[in-house]
Tab-separated table of N, CA, C and O in Angstrom:
chain	number	residue	atom	x	y	z
A	1	MET	N	-4.868	79.865	265.432
A	1	MET	CA	-3.780	79.134	265.825
A	1	MET	C	-2.628	80.120	265.692
A	1	MET	O	-2.663	81.281	265.225
A	2	VAL	N	-1.368	79.582	266.243
A	2	VAL	CA	-0.213	80.548	266.272
A	2	VAL	C	0.270	80.617	264.748
A	2	VAL	O	0.301	79.531	264.098
A	3	PRO	N	0.487	81.683	264.400
A	3	PRO	CA	1.094	81.903	263.039
A	3	PRO	C	2.293	81.210	262.564
A	3	PRO	O	3.172	80.842	263.642
A	4	TRP	N	2.566	80.816	261.366
A	4	TRP	CA	3.726	80.192	261.094
A	4	TRP	C	4.959	81.118	261.294
A	4	TRP	O	4.692	82.355	261.033
A	5	PRO	N	6.066	80.720	261.816
A	5	PRO	CA	7.184	81.644	262.001
A	5	PRO	C	7.857	82.153	260.595
A	5	PRO	O	7.753	81.503	259.642
A	6	GLY	N	8.581	83.333	260.691
A	6	GLY	CA	9.624	83.535	259.669
A	6	GLY	C	9.006	84.434	258.543
A	6	GLY	O	9.741	84.454	257.449
A	7	ALA	N	7.801	85.016	258.583
A	7	ALA	CA	7.112	85.658	257.377
A	7	ALA	C	7.470	87.064	257.536
A	7	ALA	O	7.168	87.799	256.536
A	8	SER	N	7.966	87.454	258.642
A	8	SER	CA	8.056	89.031	258.829
A	8	SER	C	8.808	89.685	257.923
A	8	SER	O	8.681	90.843	257.443
A	9	PRO	N	9.818	89.105	257.384
A	9	PRO	CA	10.946	89.687	256.320
A	9	PRO	C	10.187	89.973	254.879
A	9	PRO	O	10.615	90.825	254.213
A	10	TYR	N	8.936	89.429	254.943
A	10	TYR	CA	8.290	89.245	253.596
A	10	TYR	C	6.956	89.886	253.629
A	10	TYR	O	6.454	90.410	252.484
A	11	SER	N	6.234	90.136	254.789
A	11	SER	CA	5.091	90.489	254.957
A	11	SER	C	4.512	91.256	256.001
A	11	SER	O	5.385	90.865	257.101
A	12	LEU	N	3.895	92.243	256.076
A	12	LEU	CA	3.412	92.822	257.367
A	12	LEU	C	2.366	91.876	258.179
A	12	LEU	O	2.046	92.133	259.406
A	13	THR	N	1.687	90.940	257.241
A	13	THR	CA	0.786	89.884	257.911
A	13	THR	C	1.477	88.618	258.011
A	13	THR	O	2.444	88.431	257.357
A	14	GLN	N	1.017	87.910	258.885
A	14	GLN	CA	1.561	86.508	259.131
A	14	GLN	C	0.603	85.396	258.640
A	14	GLN	O	-0.647	85.498	258.615
A	15	PRO	N	1.257	84.528	257.916
A	15	PRO	CA	0.364	83.423	257.385
A	15	PRO	C	-0.393	82.516	258.482
A	15	PRO	O	0.503	82.541	259.503
A	16	ALA	N	-1.466	81.955	258.107
A	16	ALA	CA	-1.951	81.008	259.130
A	16	ALA	C	-2.788	80.032	258.425
A	16	ALA	O	-2.947	80.306	257.252
A	17	THR	N	-3.273	79.162	258.974
A	17	THR	CA	-4.075	77.976	258.454
A	17	THR	C	-5.601	78.096	259.009
A	17	THR	O	-5.725	78.200	260.182
A	18	CYS	N	-6.485	78.310	257.933
A	18	CYS	CA	-7.723	78.196	258.225
A	18	CYS	C	-8.559	77.568	257.145
A	18	CYS	O	-8.636	77.962	255.933
A	19	ASP	N	-9.129	76.303	257.693
A	19	ASP	CA	-9.693	75.294	256.524
A	19	ASP	C	-10.969	76.045	256.098
A	19	ASP	O	-11.755	76.815	256.691
A	20	GLN	N	-11.198	75.801	254.997
A	20	GLN	CA	-12.572	76.253	254.184
A	20	GLN	C	-13.801	76.072	254.900
A	20	GLN	O	-14.626	77.103	255.212
A	21	HIS	N	-14.008	74.927	255.554
A	21	HIS	CA	-15.096	74.661	256.407
A	21	HIS	C	-15.330	75.319	257.654
A	21	HIS	O	-16.378	75.552	258.281
A	22	VAL	N	-14.230	76.201	258.062
A	22	VAL	CA	-14.062	76.951	259.196
A	22	VAL	C	-14.243	78.240	258.728
A	22	VAL	O	-15.042	79.205	259.292
A	23	LEU	N	-13.689	78.847	257.631
A	23	LEU	CA	-13.660	80.114	257.185
A	23	LEU	C	-14.825	80.442	256.449
A	23	LEU	O	-15.356	81.583	256.569
A	24	GLU	N	-15.542	79.590	255.922
A	24	GLU	CA	-16.730	79.941	254.881
A	24	GLU	C	-17.874	80.306	255.792
A	24	GLU	O	-18.360	81.443	255.450
A	25	PRO	N	-18.188	79.725	257.025
A	25	PRO	CA	-19.291	80.198	257.823
A	25	PRO	C	-19.069	81.676	258.312
A	25	PRO	O	-19.937	82.490	258.546
A	26	ILE	N	-17.792	81.923	258.689
A	26	ILE	CA	-17.436	83.306	259.100
A	26	ILE	C	-17.738	84.198	258.012
A	26	ILE	O	-18.204	85.470	258.335
A	27	LEU	N	-17.262	83.994	256.930
A	27	LEU	CA	-17.454	84.924	255.798
A	27	LEU	C	-18.873	85.220	255.393
A	27	LEU	O	-19.383	86.381	255.256
A	28	GLN	N	-19.706	84.081	255.474
A	28	GLN	CA	-21.226	84.161	255.154
A	28	GLN	C	-21.939	84.917	256.375
A	28	GLN	O	-22.735	85.790	256.023
A	29	HIS	N	-21.598	84.721	257.533
A	29	HIS	CA	-22.121	85.383	258.649
A	29	HIS	C	-21.951	86.967	258.619
A	29	HIS	O	-22.620	87.786	258.631
A	30	CYS	N	-20.692	87.339	258.216
A	30	CYS	CA	-20.385	88.699	258.038
A	30	CYS	C	-20.929	89.374	256.811
A	30	CYS	O	-21.548	90.385	256.895
A	31	ALA	N	-21.066	88.674	255.691
A	31	ALA	CA	-21.590	89.145	254.458
A	31	ALA	C	-23.134	89.216	254.743
A	31	ALA	O	-23.748	90.433	254.522
A	32	GLU	N	-23.876	88.280	255.515
A	32	GLU	CA	-25.286	88.512	255.511
A	32	GLU	C	-25.504	89.668	256.706
A	32	GLU	O	-26.667	90.341	256.408
A	33	ARG	N	-24.646	89.666	257.496
A	33	ARG	CA	-24.923	90.971	258.533
A	33	ARG	C	-24.897	92.292	257.984
A	33	ARG	O	-25.597	93.213	258.338
A	34	LEU	N	-23.968	92.251	256.880
A	34	LEU	CA	-24.121	93.666	256.120
A	34	LEU	C	-25.067	93.658	254.926
A	34	LEU	O	-25.079	94.463	254.133
A	35	GLY	N	-26.006	92.603	254.824
A	35	GLY	CA	-27.111	92.831	253.970
A	35	GLY	C	-27.005	91.929	252.825
A	35	GLY	O	-27.841	91.908	251.696
A	36	ALA	N	-25.710	91.035	252.621
A	36	ALA	CA	-25.820	90.090	251.503
A	36	ALA	C	-26.867	88.969	251.455
A	36	ALA	O	-27.074	88.485	252.598
A	37	ASP	N	-27.446	88.646	250.217
A	37	ASP	CA	-28.244	87.338	250.173
A	37	ASP	C	-27.352	86.496	249.341
A	37	ASP	O	-27.055	86.564	248.411
A	38	ILE	N	-27.011	85.477	250.164
A	38	ILE	CA	-25.917	84.369	249.495
A	38	ILE	C	-26.674	83.061	249.327
A	38	ILE	O	-27.379	82.569	250.169
A	39	ARG	N	-26.452	82.489	248.256
A	39	ARG	CA	-27.317	81.370	247.541
A	39	ARG	C	-26.308	80.341	247.413
A	39	ARG	O	-25.244	80.470	246.470
A	40	PHE	N	-26.300	79.075	248.032
A	40	PHE	CA	-25.604	77.991	247.589
A	40	PHE	C	-26.280	77.142	246.769
A	40	PHE	O	-27.570	77.179	246.686
A	41	SER	N	-25.635	76.155	245.961
A	41	SER	CA	-26.389	75.181	245.095
A	41	SER	C	-27.044	76.085	244.109
A	41	SER	O	-28.359	75.485	243.904
A	42	SER	N	-26.784	77.129	243.876
A	42	SER	CA	-27.550	77.886	242.772
A	42	SER	C	-26.419	78.166	241.737
A	42	SER	O	-25.359	78.208	241.550
A	43	GLU	N	-27.278	78.270	240.317
A	43	GLU	CA	-26.816	78.657	239.061
A	43	GLU	C	-27.313	80.006	238.583
A	43	GLU	O	-28.523	80.038	238.639
A	44	ARG	N	-26.632	80.930	238.061
A	44	ARG	CA	-27.172	81.848	237.357
A	44	ARG	C	-27.518	81.436	235.952
A	44	ARG	O	-26.501	81.157	235.245
A	45	LEU	N	-28.636	81.625	235.411
A	45	LEU	CA	-29.009	81.408	234.112
A	45	LEU	C	-28.799	82.347	233.111
A	45	LEU	O	-28.385	82.288	232.007
A	46	SER	N	-29.226	83.724	233.569
A	46	SER	CA	-29.121	85.049	232.791
A	46	SER	C	-29.022	86.178	233.606
A	46	SER	O	-29.392	86.079	234.761
A	47	PHE	N	-28.911	87.301	233.091
A	47	PHE	CA	-28.806	88.594	233.857
A	47	PHE	C	-28.728	89.608	232.762
A	47	PHE	O	-28.344	89.559	231.689
A	48	GLU	N	-29.481	90.843	233.326
A	48	GLU	CA	-29.607	92.135	232.505
A	48	GLU	C	-28.952	93.091	233.542
A	48	GLU	O	-29.261	93.142	234.740
A	49	GLN	N	-28.283	94.067	232.953
A	49	GLN	CA	-27.857	95.231	233.743
A	49	GLN	C	-28.291	96.669	233.151
A	49	GLN	O	-28.312	96.704	231.878
A	50	ASP	N	-28.707	97.466	233.929
A	50	ASP	CA	-29.091	98.784	233.308
A	50	ASP	C	-28.534	99.920	234.590
A	50	ASP	O	-28.015	99.294	235.398
A	51	ALA	N	-29.052	101.144	234.148
A	51	ALA	CA	-28.626	102.061	235.165
A	51	ALA	C	-29.250	101.818	236.661
A	51	ALA	O	-28.669	102.221	237.592
A	52	ALA	N	-30.364	101.100	236.807
A	52	ALA	CA	-30.958	100.937	237.959
A	52	ALA	C	-30.260	99.733	238.719
A	52	ALA	O	-30.453	99.653	240.101
A	53	GLY	N	-29.606	98.770	238.109
A	53	GLY	CA	-28.950	97.734	238.749
A	53	GLY	C	-28.932	96.538	237.911
A	53	GLY	O	-28.984	96.595	236.796
A	54	VAL	N	-29.110	95.323	238.494
A	54	VAL	CA	-28.815	94.049	237.843
A	54	VAL	C	-30.059	93.112	238.293
A	54	VAL	O	-30.611	93.125	239.381
A	55	ARG	N	-30.638	92.552	237.303
A	55	ARG	CA	-31.618	91.362	237.484
A	55	ARG	C	-31.017	90.260	236.784
A	55	ARG	O	-30.566	90.051	235.777
A	56	ALA	N	-31.024	89.176	237.842
A	56	ALA	CA	-30.337	87.802	237.399
A	56	ALA	C	-31.449	86.614	237.548
A	56	ALA	O	-32.102	86.773	238.662
A	57	VAL	N	-31.671	85.899	236.532
A	57	VAL	CA	-32.516	84.700	236.725
A	57	VAL	C	-31.578	83.655	237.437
A	57	VAL	O	-30.560	83.301	236.817
A	58	ILE	N	-32.050	83.020	238.601
A	58	ILE	CA	-31.072	81.975	239.225
A	58	ILE	C	-32.089	80.867	239.445
A	58	ILE	O	-33.100	80.933	239.815
A	59	ARG	N	-31.306	79.693	239.433
A	59	ARG	CA	-32.078	78.461	239.593
A	59	ARG	C	-31.254	77.631	240.716
A	59	ARG	O	-30.132	77.436	240.813
A	60	ASN	N	-32.226	77.221	241.775
A	60	ASN	CA	-31.738	76.349	242.833
A	60	ASN	C	-31.347	75.059	242.176
A	60	ASN	O	-32.432	74.221	241.778
A	61	ARG	N	-30.335	74.457	242.255
A	61	ARG	CA	-29.907	73.231	241.700
A	61	ARG	C	-30.573	71.934	242.427
A	61	ARG	O	-30.526	70.870	241.859
A	62	GLU	N	-30.817	72.147	243.652
A	62	GLU	CA	-31.440	71.120	244.524
A	62	GLU	C	-33.051	71.035	244.253
A	62	GLU	O	-33.538	69.931	244.271
A	63	THR	N	-33.684	72.022	244.051
A	63	THR	CA	-35.072	72.236	244.057
A	63	THR	C	-35.488	72.476	242.533
A	63	THR	O	-36.695	71.929	242.184
A	64	GLY	N	-34.712	73.092	241.854
A	64	GLY	CA	-35.124	73.512	240.332
A	64	GLY	C	-35.798	74.731	240.182
A	64	GLY	O	-36.204	75.117	239.195
A	65	LYS	N	-36.141	75.237	241.413
A	65	LYS	CA	-36.927	76.482	241.443
A	65	LYS	C	-36.139	77.723	240.894
A	65	LYS	O	-34.860	77.718	241.210
A	66	GLU	N	-36.661	78.328	239.849
A	66	GLU	CA	-36.016	79.621	239.318
A	66	GLU	C	-36.740	80.768	239.951
A	66	GLU	O	-37.996	80.712	240.220
A	67	GLU	N	-35.837	81.951	240.151
A	67	GLU	CA	-36.543	83.114	240.567
A	67	GLU	C	-35.504	84.312	240.050
A	67	GLU	O	-34.359	84.165	239.591
A	68	THR	N	-36.064	85.402	240.113
A	68	THR	CA	-35.315	86.635	239.485
A	68	THR	C	-34.689	87.427	240.918
A	68	THR	O	-35.783	87.773	241.712
A	69	ALA	N	-33.481	87.707	240.942
A	69	ALA	CA	-32.965	88.600	241.904
A	69	ALA	C	-32.518	89.816	241.486
A	69	ALA	O	-32.170	89.947	240.366
A	70	VAL	N	-32.994	90.773	242.195
A	70	VAL	CA	-32.791	92.229	241.712
A	70	VAL	C	-31.576	92.882	242.795
A	70	VAL	O	-31.936	92.641	244.150
A	71	ALA	N	-30.692	93.434	242.248
A	71	ALA	CA	-29.589	94.026	243.076
A	71	ALA	C	-28.893	94.969	242.503
A	71	ALA	O	-28.898	95.376	241.405
A	72	ASP	N	-27.953	95.823	243.287
A	72	ASP	CA	-27.214	96.740	242.782
A	72	ASP	C	-25.930	96.282	242.026
A	72	ASP	O	-25.370	96.845	241.157
A	73	TYR	N	-25.360	95.053	242.473
A	73	TYR	CA	-24.360	94.499	242.017
A	73	TYR	C	-24.716	92.915	241.726
A	73	TYR	O	-25.292	92.273	242.451
A	74	LEU	N	-23.833	92.424	240.892
A	74	LEU	CA	-23.779	90.982	240.728
A	74	LEU	C	-22.394	90.386	240.857
A	74	LEU	O	-21.507	90.843	240.334
A	75	ILE	N	-22.147	89.365	241.848
A	75	ILE	CA	-21.095	88.774	242.206
A	75	ILE	C	-21.193	87.178	241.875
A	75	ILE	O	-22.101	86.577	242.533
A	76	THR	N	-20.638	86.741	240.835
A	76	THR	CA	-20.554	85.393	240.537
A	76	THR	C	-19.362	84.577	240.789
A	76	THR	O	-18.325	85.123	240.408
A	77	ALA	N	-19.479	83.726	241.927
A	77	ALA	CA	-18.421	83.005	242.269
A	77	ALA	C	-18.277	81.518	241.523
A	77	ALA	O	-18.518	80.560	242.217
A	78	ASP	N	-18.244	81.525	240.374
A	78	ASP	CA	-18.244	80.481	239.440
A	78	ASP	C	-16.981	79.686	239.096
A	78	ASP	O	-16.855	78.814	238.314
A	79	GLY	N	-16.001	80.350	239.352
A	79	GLY	CA	-14.420	79.707	239.258
A	79	GLY	C	-13.934	79.973	237.961
A	79	GLY	O	-14.553	80.580	237.137
A	80	ALA	N	-12.788	79.411	237.904
A	80	ALA	CA	-11.998	79.636	236.411
A	80	ALA	C	-12.805	79.081	235.298
A	80	ALA	O	-12.656	79.686	234.123
A	81	GLY	N	-13.592	78.160	235.415
A	81	GLY	CA	-14.471	77.578	234.390
A	81	GLY	C	-15.663	78.182	234.158
A	81	GLY	O	-16.539	77.811	233.382
A	82	GLY	N	-16.021	79.181	234.755
A	82	GLY	CA	-17.254	79.891	234.791
A	82	GLY	C	-17.605	80.576	233.489
A	82	GLY	O	-16.839	80.845	232.635
A	83	ARG	N	-18.891	80.607	233.115
A	83	ARG	CA	-19.317	81.248	231.826
A	83	ARG	C	-19.325	82.840	231.909
A	83	ARG	O	-19.309	83.530	230.822
A	84	LEU	N	-19.485	83.358	232.805
A	84	LEU	CA	-19.629	84.940	233.054
A	84	LEU	C	-18.307	85.625	232.334
A	84	LEU	O	-18.613	86.360	231.590
A	85	ARG	N	-17.259	85.056	232.644
A	85	ARG	CA	-15.868	85.909	232.081
A	85	ARG	C	-16.092	85.649	230.569
A	85	ARG	O	-15.883	86.590	229.922
A	86	GLU	N	-16.512	84.545	230.074
A	86	GLU	CA	-16.520	84.362	228.678
A	86	GLU	C	-17.538	85.225	228.111
A	86	GLU	O	-17.453	85.895	226.938
A	87	MET	N	-18.844	85.505	228.753
A	87	MET	CA	-19.679	86.244	228.160
A	87	MET	C	-19.326	87.738	228.036
A	87	MET	O	-19.776	88.465	227.108
A	88	PHE	N	-18.429	88.133	228.816
A	88	PHE	CA	-17.871	89.584	228.795
A	88	PHE	C	-16.552	89.591	227.977
A	88	PHE	O	-15.957	90.632	227.794
A	89	GLY	N	-16.210	88.490	227.348
A	89	GLY	CA	-14.981	88.480	226.259
A	89	GLY	C	-13.698	88.693	227.166
A	89	GLY	O	-12.743	89.045	226.564
A	90	ILE	N	-13.531	88.305	228.541
A	90	ILE	CA	-12.494	88.259	229.309
A	90	ILE	C	-11.830	87.021	229.070
A	90	ILE	O	-12.060	86.078	229.410
A	91	GLY	N	-10.610	87.130	228.492
A	91	GLY	CA	-9.714	85.989	228.074
A	91	GLY	C	-8.927	85.453	229.305
A	91	GLY	O	-9.007	86.184	230.265
A	92	ARG	N	-8.169	84.535	229.014
A	92	ARG	CA	-7.376	83.942	230.088
A	92	ARG	C	-6.067	83.771	229.381
A	92	ARG	O	-5.976	83.552	228.119
A	93	SER	N	-4.892	83.846	229.914
A	93	SER	CA	-3.775	83.616	229.481
A	93	SER	C	-2.846	82.643	230.457
A	93	SER	O	-3.339	82.449	231.691
A	94	GLY	N	-1.866	81.922	229.911
A	94	GLY	CA	-1.038	81.156	230.843
A	94	GLY	C	-1.158	79.778	230.329
A	94	GLY	O	-1.698	79.314	229.272
A	95	PRO	N	-0.243	78.864	231.073
A	95	PRO	CA	-0.237	77.388	230.661
A	95	PRO	C	-1.417	76.651	230.883
A	95	PRO	O	-1.617	75.491	230.387
A	96	GLY	N	-2.601	77.142	231.447
A	96	GLY	CA	-3.875	76.264	231.574
A	96	GLY	C	-3.929	75.497	232.864
A	96	GLY	O	-3.268	76.127	233.827
A	97	VAL	N	-4.157	74.368	233.076
A	97	VAL	CA	-4.297	73.659	234.175
A	97	VAL	C	-2.942	73.351	234.638
A	97	VAL	O	-2.112	72.566	233.962
A	98	LEU	N	-2.517	73.644	235.773
A	98	LEU	CA	-1.092	73.487	236.490
A	98	LEU	C	-1.068	72.039	237.020
A	98	LEU	O	-0.158	71.498	237.165
A	99	GLN	N	-2.064	71.748	237.860
A	99	GLN	CA	-2.090	70.496	238.464
A	99	GLN	C	-3.452	70.263	239.285
A	99	GLN	O	-4.348	71.114	239.247
A	100	HIS	N	-3.748	68.992	239.556
A	100	HIS	CA	-4.907	68.635	240.379
A	100	HIS	C	-4.291	68.499	241.769
A	100	HIS	O	-3.141	67.771	242.071
A	101	TRP	N	-5.277	68.760	242.708
A	101	TRP	CA	-4.870	68.743	244.105
A	101	TRP	C	-5.887	68.079	244.919
A	101	TRP	O	-7.025	68.321	244.690
A	102	MET	N	-5.438	67.455	246.066
A	102	MET	CA	-6.405	66.762	246.965
A	102	MET	C	-6.014	67.151	248.428
A	102	MET	O	-4.964	67.220	248.516
A	103	ASN	N	-7.145	67.584	249.056
A	103	ASN	CA	-6.755	67.826	250.737
A	103	ASN	C	-7.634	66.987	251.262
A	103	ASN	O	-8.755	66.714	251.005
A	104	VAL	N	-7.052	66.213	252.305
A	104	VAL	CA	-7.915	65.199	252.970
A	104	VAL	C	-7.715	65.916	254.663
A	104	VAL	O	-6.790	65.965	255.183
A	105	ILE	N	-8.649	66.586	254.948
A	105	ILE	CA	-8.942	67.104	256.364
A	105	ILE	C	-9.692	66.213	257.173
A	105	ILE	O	-10.836	65.754	256.996
A	106	PHE	N	-9.207	65.814	258.183
A	106	PHE	CA	-9.830	64.730	259.240
A	106	PHE	C	-9.617	65.147	260.634
A	106	PHE	O	-8.668	65.738	260.911
A	107	ASP	N	-10.355	64.635	261.481
A	107	ASP	CA	-10.702	64.917	262.948
A	107	ASP	C	-9.674	63.693	263.505
A	107	ASP	O	-9.889	62.660	263.615
A	108	THR	N	-8.783	64.350	264.457
A	108	THR	CA	-7.876	63.499	265.131
A	108	THR	C	-7.154	64.226	266.294
A	108	THR	O	-7.092	65.511	266.191
A	109	ASP	N	-6.488	63.357	267.167
A	109	ASP	CA	-5.858	64.214	268.034
A	109	ASP	C	-4.349	63.384	268.156
A	109	ASP	O	-4.308	62.137	268.482
A	110	LEU	N	-3.364	64.108	267.405
A	110	LEU	CA	-2.262	63.269	267.402
A	110	LEU	C	-1.036	63.728	268.507
A	110	LEU	O	0.014	63.369	268.316
A	111	SER	N	-1.476	64.337	269.405
A	111	SER	CA	-0.650	64.954	270.573
A	111	SER	C	0.253	63.837	271.237
A	111	SER	O	1.409	64.066	271.325
A	112	SER	N	-0.270	62.680	271.279
A	112	SER	CA	0.547	61.689	271.943
A	112	SER	C	1.607	61.127	270.979
A	112	SER	O	2.690	60.694	271.193
A	113	GLU	N	1.334	61.134	269.673
A	113	GLU	CA	2.032	60.666	268.604
A	113	GLU	C	3.222	61.528	268.365
A	113	GLU	O	4.305	61.200	267.824
A	114	ILE	N	2.980	62.855	268.421
A	114	ILE	CA	3.975	63.875	267.925
A	114	ILE	C	4.729	64.602	269.029
A	114	ILE	O	5.444	65.469	268.906
A	115	GLY	N	4.479	63.973	270.381
A	115	GLY	CA	5.152	64.460	271.563
A	115	GLY	C	5.031	66.279	271.688
A	115	GLY	O	6.030	66.763	271.892
A	116	GLY	N	4.022	66.752	271.451
A	116	GLY	CA	3.681	68.230	271.852
A	116	GLY	C	4.194	69.011	270.589
A	116	GLY	O	4.199	70.142	270.604
A	117	GLU	N	4.826	68.592	269.445
A	117	GLU	CA	5.317	69.225	268.428
A	117	GLU	C	3.951	69.726	267.586
A	117	GLU	O	2.959	69.064	267.662
A	118	ARG	N	4.165	70.866	266.820
A	118	ARG	CA	3.057	71.259	265.923
A	118	ARG	C	3.056	70.677	264.770
A	118	ARG	O	4.202	70.458	263.958
A	119	PHE	N	1.861	70.271	264.252
A	119	PHE	CA	1.812	69.475	263.141
A	119	PHE	C	0.624	69.841	262.090
A	119	PHE	O	-0.480	69.751	262.755
A	120	THR	N	0.881	70.664	261.001
A	120	THR	CA	-0.420	71.279	260.499
A	120	THR	C	-0.690	70.558	259.163
A	120	THR	O	-1.907	70.376	258.969
A	121	SER	N	0.121	69.867	258.480
A	121	SER	CA	-0.240	69.132	257.169
A	121	SER	C	0.957	68.157	256.847
A	121	SER	O	2.057	68.524	257.207
A	122	CYS	N	0.798	67.267	255.910
A	122	CYS	CA	1.921	66.608	255.266
A	122	CYS	C	1.615	66.511	253.816
A	122	CYS	O	0.507	66.145	253.452
A	123	PHE	N	2.464	66.899	252.911
A	123	PHE	CA	2.462	66.854	251.647
A	123	PHE	C	2.643	65.555	251.038
A	123	PHE	O	3.869	64.791	251.396
A	124	VAL	N	1.869	64.748	250.392
A	124	VAL	CA	2.024	63.354	249.856
A	124	VAL	C	2.359	63.476	248.401
A	124	VAL	O	1.404	63.863	247.705
A	125	THR	N	3.440	63.563	247.955
A	125	THR	CA	4.046	63.746	246.581
A	125	THR	C	3.165	62.660	245.443
A	125	THR	O	2.951	63.126	244.510
A	126	ASP	N	3.260	61.470	245.936
A	126	ASP	CA	2.681	60.501	245.002
A	126	ASP	C	1.219	60.824	244.514
A	126	ASP	O	0.942	60.317	243.584
A	127	LEU	N	0.368	61.414	245.441
A	127	LEU	CA	-0.939	61.922	245.368
A	127	LEU	C	-1.054	63.314	244.952
A	127	LEU	O	-2.178	63.589	244.572
A	128	ASN	N	-0.145	64.182	244.965
A	128	ASN	CA	-0.391	65.549	244.923
A	128	ASN	C	-1.437	66.088	245.752
A	128	ASN	O	-2.398	66.511	245.616
A	129	ALA	N	-1.187	65.763	247.198
A	129	ALA	CA	-2.295	65.939	248.132
A	129	ALA	C	-1.770	66.390	249.371
A	129	ALA	O	-0.477	66.026	249.717
A	130	THR	N	-2.444	66.829	250.312
A	130	THR	CA	-2.165	67.052	251.776
A	130	THR	C	-2.976	66.433	252.676
A	130	THR	O	-4.245	66.131	252.384
A	131	VAL	N	-2.379	65.821	253.563
A	131	VAL	CA	-3.190	65.099	254.625
A	131	VAL	C	-3.125	65.921	255.895
A	131	VAL	O	-1.886	66.305	256.332
A	132	THR	N	-4.312	66.497	256.324
A	132	THR	CA	-4.445	67.501	257.182
A	132	THR	C	-5.030	67.228	258.461
A	132	THR	O	-6.251	67.231	258.427
A	133	PRO	N	-4.497	66.808	259.500
A	133	PRO	CA	-5.175	66.595	260.758
A	133	PRO	C	-5.677	67.884	261.435
A	133	PRO	O	-4.902	68.777	261.651
A	134	ARG	N	-6.813	67.837	261.956
A	134	ARG	CA	-7.422	69.041	262.672
A	134	ARG	C	-8.256	68.465	263.775
A	134	ARG	O	-9.226	67.791	263.439
A	135	PRO	N	-8.043	68.942	264.910
A	135	PRO	CA	-9.143	68.713	266.066
A	135	PRO	C	-10.315	69.277	265.818
A	135	PRO	O	-10.374	70.512	265.392
A	136	GLY	N	-11.497	68.573	265.787
A	136	GLY	CA	-12.736	68.979	265.281
A	136	GLY	C	-12.897	69.129	263.787
A	136	GLY	O	-13.823	69.506	263.269
A	137	GLY	N	-11.790	68.628	262.997
A	137	GLY	CA	-12.058	68.719	261.599
A	137	GLY	C	-13.032	67.761	261.081
A	137	GLY	O	-13.676	67.053	261.758
A	138	ARG	N	-13.129	67.639	259.666
A	138	ARG	CA	-13.907	66.693	259.034
A	138	ARG	C	-13.307	65.677	258.353
A	138	ARG	O	-12.329	65.985	257.698
């Protein structure tokens, strides 16, 4: 899409909108093309590291199947509430949860309603949410 105007004084790159359901398959494809083994709906139960690499026991949350993965690196995308950070004694600081947020992304064509104007999202303060119409969205 066309980048938002006016960021040049602040950045060499321009901001743009790319929803997670569009960006994630692109990132997955690129990572897998470079040799990554990506697992969704999985949890890391344990891991061990030595000079040869990392062995992690993982469980598929949908099937319950457990297996050991062997790799040079371990990347766990388990979010701010994940256990890996705590296992390493890496603390957090700051005020804690700042807010809860909701995004509603839906498929629509508003072109006739907005007369050719660009509309990317609407912030709804009562819900702390954005309503985001996207052609081909979900």
